[in-house]
Coordinates of C-alpha atoms in Angstrom, one line a residue:
Chain U
M1 CA 101.4 111.9 117.0
Y2 CA 105.1 112.8 116.7
S3 CA 106.8 115.8 118.1
E4 CA 108.3 118.5 115.9
Q5 CA 111.8 117.2 116.9
V6 CA 110.9 113.7 115.8
M7 CA 109.6 114.9 112.5
D8 CA 112.7 117.1 112.0
H9 CA 115.0 114.2 112.7
F10 CA 112.9 111.9 110.5
M11 CA 112.9 114.3 107.5
N12 CA 116.4 115.6 108.0
P13 CA 118.3 112.8 109.7
R14 CA 121.8 113.6 110.9
N15 CA 124.7 111.2 110.3
V16 CA 123.1 108.9 107.8
G17 CA 125.5 106.7 106.0
E18 CA 128.4 104.2 106.5
I19 CA 132.0 104.6 107.6
E20 CA 134.7 102.7 105.8
N21 CA 137.0 100.7 108.0
P22 CA 135.0 101.6 111.2
D23 CA 136.5 101.0 114.6
G24 CA 133.1 99.7 115.9
V25 CA 129.9 98.5 114.3
G26 CA 126.7 97.6 116.0
E27 CA 123.6 96.1 114.4
V28 CA 120.5 95.4 116.5
G29 CA 116.8 94.5 115.8
N30 CA 115.7 92.3 112.9
A31 CA 113.7 92.7 109.7
R32 CA 111.0 90.4 111.0
C33 CA 110.0 93.0 113.6
G34 CA 110.4 95.8 111.2
D35 CA 113.4 97.5 112.8
I36 CA 117.1 97.3 112.1
M37 CA 119.6 99.8 113.3
K38 CA 123.2 99.7 112.2
V39 CA 125.7 102.1 113.8
F40 CA 129.3 102.7 112.5
M41 CA 131.9 104.5 114.7
K42 CA 135.3 106.0 114.1
I43 CA 137.0 106.2 117.5
E44 CA 140.3 107.8 118.3
N45 CA 141.8 107.9 121.8
D46 CA 138.5 106.7 123.2
I47 CA 136.7 109.6 121.6
I48 CA 133.9 109.0 119.0
V49 CA 135.2 111.3 116.3
D50 CA 132.6 110.2 113.8
V51 CA 129.4 108.1 113.8
K52 CA 127.0 107.1 111.1
F53 CA 123.9 105.0 110.9
K54 CA 121.6 103.1 108.6
T55 CA 118.1 102.2 109.7
F56 CA 115.3 100.1 108.4
G57 CA 112.3 101.1 110.4
C58 CA 109.5 103.5 111.1
G59 CA 109.7 107.3 111.6
A60 CA 110.5 107.0 115.2
A61 CA 113.3 104.4 114.5
I62 CA 114.9 106.8 112.0
A63 CA 114.5 109.8 114.3
T64 CA 116.0 108.0 117.4
S65 CA 118.9 106.8 115.3
S66 CA 119.6 110.3 114.2
M67 CA 119.2 111.9 117.6
S68 CA 121.3 109.2 119.4
T69 CA 124.2 109.6 117.0
E70 CA 124.0 113.3 117.5
L71 CA 124.2 112.9 121.3
I72 CA 127.3 110.7 121.2
K73 CA 129.3 112.4 118.5
G74 CA 132.5 113.9 119.9
K75 CA 132.0 112.2 123.2
T76 CA 134.2 109.7 125.0
V77 CA 133.2 106.1 124.9
D78 CA 132.3 106.2 128.5
E79 CA 130.1 109.2 128.0
A80 CA 128.4 107.5 125.1
L81 CA 127.6 104.5 127.2
R82 CA 125.7 106.8 129.6
V83 CA 123.4 107.9 126.8
T84 CA 120.2 106.1 127.7
N85 CA 117.0 105.5 125.7
K86 CA 115.4 108.0 128.1
K87 CA 117.9 110.7 127.2
V88 CA 117.3 110.1 123.5
T89 CA 113.5 110.2 124.0
E90 CA 113.8 113.4 126.0
A91 CA 115.9 115.1 123.4
L92 CA 113.3 114.3 120.9
G93 CA 110.5 115.9 122.9
G94 CA 109.0 112.6 123.8
L95 CA 107.8 109.6 121.8
P96 CA 104.4 107.9 121.7
P97 CA 104.4 104.9 124.2
V98 CA 104.2 102.3 121.4
K99 CA 107.4 103.8 119.9
L100 CA 109.5 103.8 123.1
H101 CA 111.1 100.5 122.0
C102 CA 112.7 102.4 119.1
S103 CA 114.7 104.5 121.6
V104 CA 115.7 101.3 123.4
L105 CA 116.9 100.0 120.1
A106 CA 119.0 103.2 119.5
E107 CA 120.7 102.7 122.9
E108 CA 121.4 99.1 122.2
A109 CA 122.8 99.9 118.8
I110 CA 125.3 102.3 120.3
K111 CA 126.3 99.9 123.0
A112 CA 126.7 97.1 120.4
A113 CA 129.0 99.3 118.4
I114 CA 131.1 100.2 121.4
E115 CA 131.3 96.6 122.5
D116 CA 132.5 95.7 119.0
Y117 CA 135.1 98.5 119.4
K118 CA 136.2 97.2 122.8
N119 CA 136.4 93.6 121.5
K120 CA 138.6 94.7 118.6
Q121 CA 140.8 96.7 121.0
A122 CA 141.2 93.6 123.2
E123 CA 142.0 91.5 120.2
K124 CA 144.6 94.0 119.1
Q125 CA 146.2 94.0 122.5
T126 CA 146.3 90.2 122.6
A127 CA 147.9 90.2 119.1
D128 CA 150.4 92.8 120.2
S129 CA 151.4 90.9 123.3
I130 CA 152.0 87.8 121.3
Chain O
M1 CA 103.3 122.6 98.2
G2 CA 99.6 122.7 98.6
H3 CA 99.0 119.3 97.2
S4 CA 96.3 117.3 99.0
V5 CA 95.6 113.8 97.7
Y6 CA 93.4 111.5 99.7
L7 CA 94.0 107.9 98.8
D8 CA 92.6 106.2 101.8
H9 CA 89.0 105.6 100.9
A10 CA 89.0 102.1 102.2
S11 CA 89.5 103.5 105.6
T12 CA 86.7 106.0 105.2
T13 CA 85.2 108.2 102.6
Y14 CA 83.9 111.7 102.7
T15 CA 80.2 112.1 103.0
K16 CA 78.7 113.1 99.6
P17 CA 77.0 116.6 99.8
E18 CA 73.6 115.2 98.6
V19 CA 73.8 112.6 101.4
L20 CA 74.6 115.2 104.0
K21 CA 71.8 117.4 102.7
E22 CA 69.3 114.6 103.4
M23 CA 70.7 114.0 106.9
L24 CA 70.7 117.5 108.2
P25 CA 67.0 118.0 108.9
Y26 CA 67.1 115.0 111.2
F27 CA 69.4 116.8 113.6
T28 CA 67.5 120.1 114.0
D29 CA 63.9 119.7 112.9
L30 CA 62.9 116.1 112.5
Y31 CA 64.6 115.0 115.6
G32 CA 61.9 112.7 117.0
N33 CA 62.6 109.2 118.3
P34 CA 61.2 106.6 115.9
S35 CA 59.8 104.7 118.8
S36 CA 57.6 107.6 120.0
V37 CA 53.9 107.6 119.3
H38 CA 53.5 111.4 118.6
R39 CA 54.0 113.2 115.3
Y40 CA 57.7 113.7 115.8
G41 CA 58.1 110.0 116.3
R42 CA 56.0 109.2 113.3
E43 CA 58.1 111.5 111.0
A44 CA 61.3 109.9 112.3
R45 CA 59.8 106.4 111.8
K46 CA 58.9 107.3 108.2
A47 CA 62.5 108.3 107.5
L48 CA 63.8 105.1 109.2
D49 CA 61.5 103.0 107.0
Q50 CA 62.6 104.8 103.9
A51 CA 66.3 104.2 104.7
R52 CA 65.4 100.5 105.3
E53 CA 63.7 100.3 101.9
R54 CA 66.6 101.9 100.1
T55 CA 69.1 99.5 101.8
A56 CA 67.0 96.5 101.0
A57 CA 66.6 97.5 97.4
A58 CA 70.3 97.9 97.0
L59 CA 70.8 94.3 98.0
N60 CA 67.7 92.8 96.5
A61 CA 66.4 92.0 100.0
D62 CA 63.2 92.7 101.8
P63 CA 63.0 95.7 104.1
N64 CA 62.2 93.6 107.1
E65 CA 65.5 91.7 106.6
I66 CA 67.6 94.9 107.2
Y67 CA 68.7 95.7 110.7
F68 CA 70.6 99.0 111.4
T69 CA 73.6 98.9 113.6
G70 CA 76.2 101.5 114.8
S71 CA 78.9 100.2 112.6
G72 CA 80.1 97.5 110.2
T73 CA 82.0 96.0 113.2
E74 CA 78.8 95.7 115.2
A75 CA 77.1 94.0 112.2
D76 CA 80.0 91.5 111.9
N77 CA 79.9 90.8 115.7
W78 CA 76.2 90.3 115.6
A79 CA 76.3 88.1 112.6
V80 CA 78.9 85.8 113.9
K81 CA 78.1 85.7 117.7
G82 CA 74.4 85.9 117.2
T83 CA 74.2 82.9 114.8
A84 CA 76.8 80.9 116.8
L85 CA 74.8 81.3 120.0
A86 CA 71.4 80.6 118.4
N87 CA 72.6 77.5 116.7
S88 CA 74.9 76.0 119.3
K89 CA 72.6 73.1 119.9
K90 CA 73.0 72.2 116.2
G91 CA 76.8 72.4 116.2
N92 CA 79.8 74.4 117.3
H93 CA 81.9 74.7 114.2
I94 CA 82.5 77.9 112.2
I95 CA 84.4 78.2 108.9
T96 CA 86.0 81.5 108.0
S97 CA 89.0 82.7 106.1
S98 CA 92.4 83.8 107.4
I99 CA 92.1 87.2 105.8
E100 CA 88.9 88.4 107.3
H101 CA 88.7 91.8 109.0
H102 CA 89.4 91.6 112.7
A103 CA 85.7 92.3 113.4
V104 CA 85.1 88.7 112.2
L105 CA 88.5 87.2 113.2
Y106 CA 88.6 88.4 116.7
T107 CA 84.9 87.5 117.2
C108 CA 85.8 84.0 116.1
K109 CA 88.7 83.9 118.5
Y110 CA 86.4 85.0 121.3
L111 CA 84.0 82.2 120.4
E112 CA 86.9 79.7 120.4
R113 CA 87.5 80.7 124.0
N114 CA 83.9 79.9 124.7
G115 CA 83.6 76.4 123.3
F116 CA 83.3 76.9 119.6
E117 CA 85.7 75.5 117.0
V118 CA 86.8 77.6 114.1
T119 CA 88.5 76.6 110.8
Y120 CA 90.5 79.5 109.3
L121 CA 90.8 78.7 105.6
P122 CA 94.1 79.6 103.9
V123 CA 94.1 81.8 100.8
D124 CA 96.2 81.6 97.7
E125 CA 99.0 84.1 96.8
Y126 CA 96.4 86.5 95.5
G127 CA 94.2 86.3 98.6
L128 CA 91.5 84.1 97.1
V129 CA 89.5 81.6 99.1
D130 CA 88.9 78.3 97.3
P131 CA 85.2 77.4 97.4
E132 CA 86.1 73.7 97.3
Q133 CA 88.1 74.1 100.5
V134 CA 85.0 75.6 102.1
R135 CA 83.1 72.5 101.0
N136 CA 85.8 70.2 102.4
A137 CA 85.9 72.0 105.7
I138 CA 82.2 71.4 106.4
T139 CA 81.5 68.9 109.1
D140 CA 78.2 67.8 110.7
K141 CA 78.9 70.4 113.4
T142 CA 79.3 73.3 111.0
I143 CA 76.7 76.1 111.7
L144 CA 78.2 79.1 109.9
V145 CA 80.5 80.0 107.0
S146 CA 81.7 83.6 107.1
V147 CA 83.8 84.8 104.1
M148 CA 84.2 88.5 103.2
A149 CA 83.0 89.7 99.8
A150 CA 86.2 91.8 99.2
N151 CA 89.3 92.3 101.3
N152 CA 89.9 95.6 102.8
E153 CA 93.7 95.6 102.5
I154 CA 94.5 93.9 99.2
G155 CA 91.1 94.4 97.5
T156 CA 90.7 90.8 96.4
I157 CA 87.1 89.9 95.5
Q158 CA 86.0 86.5 96.8
P159 CA 83.8 84.1 94.9
I160 CA 81.0 84.6 97.4
G161 CA 78.3 83.4 95.0
E162 CA 80.0 80.0 94.8
I163 CA 80.6 79.8 98.5
G164 CA 77.0 80.8 99.1
A165 CA 75.7 78.1 96.9
I166 CA 77.8 75.5 98.7
A167 CA 76.6 76.6 102.1
R168 CA 73.0 76.7 101.0
E169 CA 73.3 73.2 99.5
K170 CA 74.6 71.9 102.9
G171 CA 72.0 73.8 104.9
I172 CA 74.6 76.0 106.6
L173 CA 74.3 79.7 107.2
F174 CA 76.5 82.0 105.1
H175 CA 77.6 85.4 106.3
T176 CA 79.6 87.8 104.2
D177 CA 81.4 90.9 105.4
A178 CA 80.6 93.2 102.5
V179 CA 81.9 96.4 104.2
Q180 CA 84.4 97.0 101.4
A181 CA 82.2 95.6 98.6
V182 CA 79.0 97.5 98.7
G183 CA 79.0 100.1 96.0
S184 CA 82.0 98.5 94.3
I185 CA 80.6 95.1 93.3
P186 CA 76.9 94.4 92.6
I187 CA 75.4 92.3 95.3
D188 CA 72.2 90.3 95.2
V189 CA 71.6 88.4 98.4
K190 CA 69.1 86.0 96.8
E191 CA 71.1 85.1 93.7
M192 CA 74.3 84.8 95.8
N193 CA 72.6 82.7 98.6
I194 CA 73.7 85.1 101.3
D195 CA 72.0 84.6 104.7
L196 CA 73.7 87.5 106.5
L197 CA 75.6 90.5 105.2
S198 CA 77.4 93.3 107.0
L199 CA 77.8 96.8 105.6
S200 CA 79.0 100.2 106.8
A201 CA 77.8 103.6 105.5
H202 CA 81.1 105.5 105.7
K203 CA 82.8 103.2 103.2
F204 CA 80.4 104.3 100.4
Y205 CA 80.2 108.1 100.9
G206 CA 77.8 107.9 103.8
P207 CA 78.4 109.1 107.4
K208 CA 80.3 107.3 110.2
G209 CA 78.2 105.7 112.9
A210 CA 75.8 103.7 110.8
G211 CA 76.0 100.1 109.6
A212 CA 73.5 97.4 108.8
L213 CA 73.1 93.7 109.0
Y214 CA 71.0 91.9 106.4
M215 CA 69.6 88.8 107.9
R216 CA 67.5 86.6 105.7
K217 CA 64.0 85.9 107.0
G218 CA 64.0 82.8 109.1
V219 CA 67.7 83.0 110.1
K220 CA 68.1 82.0 113.8
S221 CA 70.2 84.6 115.6
E222 CA 70.6 85.8 119.2
Q223 CA 70.4 89.4 120.1
I224 CA 73.7 91.0 121.1
M225 CA 72.4 94.4 122.3
H226 CA 69.6 94.1 124.9
G227 CA 67.4 96.7 126.4
G228 CA 64.9 98.0 123.9
A229 CA 62.4 97.1 121.2
Q230 CA 64.2 98.8 118.4
E231 CA 64.8 97.0 115.1
R232 CA 61.9 94.7 115.6
N233 CA 63.1 93.6 119.0
R234 CA 66.5 92.4 117.7
R235 CA 68.8 95.4 118.3
A236 CA 68.2 97.6 121.2
G237 CA 69.2 101.3 121.3
T238 CA 67.7 104.4 119.9
E239 CA 68.5 104.6 116.2
N240 CA 71.1 107.1 115.0
L241 CA 68.6 108.4 112.6
P242 CA 70.5 111.2 110.8
A243 CA 73.3 108.7 110.1
I244 CA 70.8 106.0 109.0
V245 CA 69.1 108.4 106.7
G246 CA 72.5 109.1 105.3
L247 CA 73.2 105.4 104.9
G248 CA 70.0 105.0 103.0
K249 CA 70.8 107.8 100.6
A250 CA 74.4 106.8 100.2
I251 CA 73.6 103.2 99.4
E252 CA 71.1 104.2 96.8
L253 CA 73.7 106.4 95.1
A254 CA 76.4 103.8 95.5
V255 CA 74.6 101.0 93.7
T256 CA 73.1 103.0 90.8
D257 CA 76.1 103.5 88.6
I258 CA 78.6 100.8 89.6
P259 CA 79.9 100.0 86.1
Q260 CA 80.6 103.7 85.1
R261 CA 82.2 104.5 88.5
N262 CA 84.3 101.3 88.4
A263 CA 85.4 102.0 84.8
R264 CA 86.7 105.4 85.9
L265 CA 88.4 104.1 89.0
E266 CA 89.9 101.2 87.3
A267 CA 91.5 103.4 84.7
L268 CA 93.1 105.5 87.5
R269 CA 94.0 102.5 89.5
N270 CA 95.8 100.9 86.5
R271 CA 97.6 104.1 85.7
L272 CA 98.9 104.1 89.3
I273 CA 99.8 100.4 89.3
D274 CA 101.6 100.5 86.0
G275 CA 103.3 103.7 86.9
I276 CA 104.7 102.3 90.2
L277 CA 105.8 99.1 88.6
S278 CA 107.7 100.9 85.9
T279 CA 109.4 103.5 88.1
V280 CA 110.2 101.6 91.4
E281 CA 112.3 98.5 91.4
N282 CA 112.0 95.7 94.0
T283 CA 108.3 96.2 94.3
R284 CA 105.4 93.8 94.2
L285 CA 101.7 94.3 93.7
N286 CA 99.7 92.6 96.5
G287 CA 96.3 91.1 95.7
H288 CA 94.8 89.8 92.6
P289 CA 95.7 91.6 89.3
I290 CA 92.1 91.4 88.0
K291 CA 89.7 90.2 90.7
R292 CA 90.3 93.3 92.8
L293 CA 88.3 96.3 93.9
A294 CA 88.3 99.0 91.4
G295 CA 89.9 101.5 93.7
N296 CA 92.4 99.3 95.5
V297 CA 96.2 99.5 95.1
N298 CA 98.5 97.6 97.5
F299 CA 102.2 97.4 97.0
S300 CA 105.2 96.1 99.0
F301 CA 108.4 98.0 98.6
E302 CA 111.4 96.0 99.7
F303 CA 114.0 97.3 102.2
I304 CA 111.8 100.0 103.7
E305 CA 109.1 100.1 106.4
G306 CA 105.5 101.2 105.8
E307 CA 105.0 103.8 108.5
A308 CA 108.1 105.8 107.4
L309 CA 106.7 105.7 103.9
L310 CA 103.3 106.9 105.1
L311 CA 104.9 109.8 107.0
S312 CA 107.0 110.8 104.1
L313 CA 104.0 110.8 101.8
D314 CA 101.9 112.7 104.3
I315 CA 104.4 115.5 104.3
K316 CA 104.0 115.7 100.6
G317 CA 100.2 115.8 101.0
I318 CA 99.4 112.2 100.1
A319 CA 97.3 110.2 102.5
G320 CA 97.6 106.4 102.3
S321 CA 97.8 103.5 104.7
S322 CA 100.0 100.5 105.5
G323 CA 100.0 97.0 106.8
S324 CA 103.2 97.6 108.7
A325 CA 103.3 96.6 112.4
C326 CA 104.2 100.1 113.3
T327 CA 100.8 101.3 112.1
S328 CA 98.9 98.7 113.9
G329 CA 100.4 99.0 117.4
S330 CA 101.5 95.4 117.4
L331 CA 104.8 93.7 116.5
D332 CA 103.3 91.7 113.6
P333 CA 102.5 93.1 110.2
S334 CA 99.1 92.6 108.6
H335 CA 97.7 89.1 108.9
V336 CA 96.4 89.5 105.4
L337 CA 99.8 90.1 103.9
L338 CA 101.2 87.2 105.9
A339 CA 98.4 84.9 104.7
I340 CA 99.1 85.6 101.0
G341 CA 102.7 84.3 101.7
L342 CA 104.7 87.5 102.2
S343 CA 107.6 87.4 104.6
H344 CA 107.4 89.6 107.7
E345 CA 110.0 91.9 106.1
I346 CA 108.2 92.4 102.9
A347 CA 104.8 92.8 104.7
H348 CA 106.3 95.6 106.8
G349 CA 107.0 97.6 103.7
S350 CA 103.5 97.7 102.4
L351 CA 101.5 100.7 101.1
R352 CA 97.8 100.7 100.4
L353 CA 96.4 103.5 98.3
T354 CA 92.6 103.4 97.8
L355 CA 91.0 105.6 95.3
G356 CA 87.6 107.4 95.4
D357 CA 85.2 109.3 93.3
R358 CA 87.0 112.7 93.7
N359 CA 90.4 111.4 92.7
T360 CA 91.7 112.7 89.3
E361 CA 94.4 111.8 86.9
E362 CA 96.4 114.7 88.2
D363 CA 96.3 113.1 91.7
I364 CA 97.7 109.9 90.3
D365 CA 100.4 111.7 88.3
Y366 CA 101.4 113.6 91.4
V367 CA 101.8 110.3 93.4
L368 CA 103.9 108.9 90.6
E369 CA 106.1 111.9 90.7
V370 CA 106.6 111.8 94.5
L371 CA 106.6 108.2 95.4
P372 CA 109.8 107.0 93.6
E373 CA 111.8 109.8 95.3
V374 CA 110.3 109.0 98.7
V375 CA 111.0 105.3 98.4
Q376 CA 114.6 106.0 97.2
R377 CA 115.3 108.3 100.1
L378 CA 114.2 105.7 102.6
R379 CA 116.1 102.9 100.8
E380 CA 119.3 105.0 101.0
M381 CA 118.9 105.1 104.7
S382 CA 118.2 101.3 105.0
P383 CA 120.9 98.8 105.9
L384 CA 119.0 96.3 103.9
F385 CA 119.5 98.2 100.7
N386 CA 122.7 98.0 98.7
Q387 CA 122.7 100.5 95.9
N388 CA 125.1 98.5 93.7
K389 CA 123.3 95.2 94.0
G390 CA 119.8 96.6 94.4
G391 CA 119.4 95.0 97.7
R392 CA 120.7 92.4 100.0
T393 CA 119.2 89.1 101.1
Y394 CA 117.3 89.4 104.3
V395 CA 118.8 88.1 107.5

């Protein structure tokens, strides 16, 4: 039911873990539905220099977390925001229809982490200007 | 590498070689239609009759109380819909449990949309139905009580004898879905006051595509399948004779040595349960510790999700199943695990391992070697798991 790429990213997930003092953190999903993705980012000059994830979920949830973090690593924040669930799914060689929501979750987790980063930046600027 | 451990016998079993051997001639040589008048038909009829006798003997029923179906699901549908329709003038109330197989539950939901009322009895933390709750739920409109003999997910064995006695005392039909129970617990339809009973061959080392409904003589039931005189005018459709022959042989084998087979399976099962409990933390056994099917093991592992667990085990050659939503195609985890009081989160992390006659101690030891590592790997990836604290409280 899963492609080779999905199985590879499930068995050998890239970027698993946490980042201490991250510049952005995004957590989406909930345990009730059986999926939680938490993404940590280190961002320097608007470039995502490091990204890690932790995921509670099925094989597809873990694989999409792994692939989406791979796709945004080293990219600018704007580039990362253009990584859609469709791109993640394509990079994984497709997903079963019932698992497409996992790729949506991956996109949302990245967006949430970037939003967190932007909020923190805005706070900093406000603090600096005061 | 090279390990291959099948622990999903509650989903389906292999067909025993001696069962297959009896089936084979009915594909190639004895292929007649049991309804035909000629010699080919008569030979087929003879085999059909023998299968019916064997099935009846296994349940202490009469052969003319056995009706073959295409599956256990069909038998459940027929039992519930057939009796509901035939007795609707008497009443429109059905009592069942909240942990039935969907073949019964969804049939009840269908009937609810068509004017029937259904009481879904709760179960306790072990998945047991309280017979007194059955008694208390009975109204003057009740026409059917349907409670499974043993649960397919958590293996809990229900007090069907007691429930049957209550239903009989009140003059209400009692159906039991015995799909998981046949061959695992002794069943006597007379002693247990069972009016209808569903079974399925592929759960007790017979082939897929054959089930049966026991219907006590005199039970009023409507036909579900129309269009032929098969099964004494009650279930139309040419009989799947090779599979029915297989059902007959398989059920004969399944009920002959229950105590010995159970003793072996229980020893393996307990080795697995004890092994998991002693090597994996934050784990709970689902179902009753004693009143459970000899081959059933069901665990919840906190902080991880069942499908990921199944995939990981599959890669290591271990075949199991899960009540996680991701394995069911819906967003909700198993209704059985929710009914015994598990939170959604814990229910998502469930693993069912069901043992069969070919499993060995080596199989169990291999699982015990692999499972803790697999659980640990997934936990380390989980945001719910905190290694220092052993876990965090769910959000």
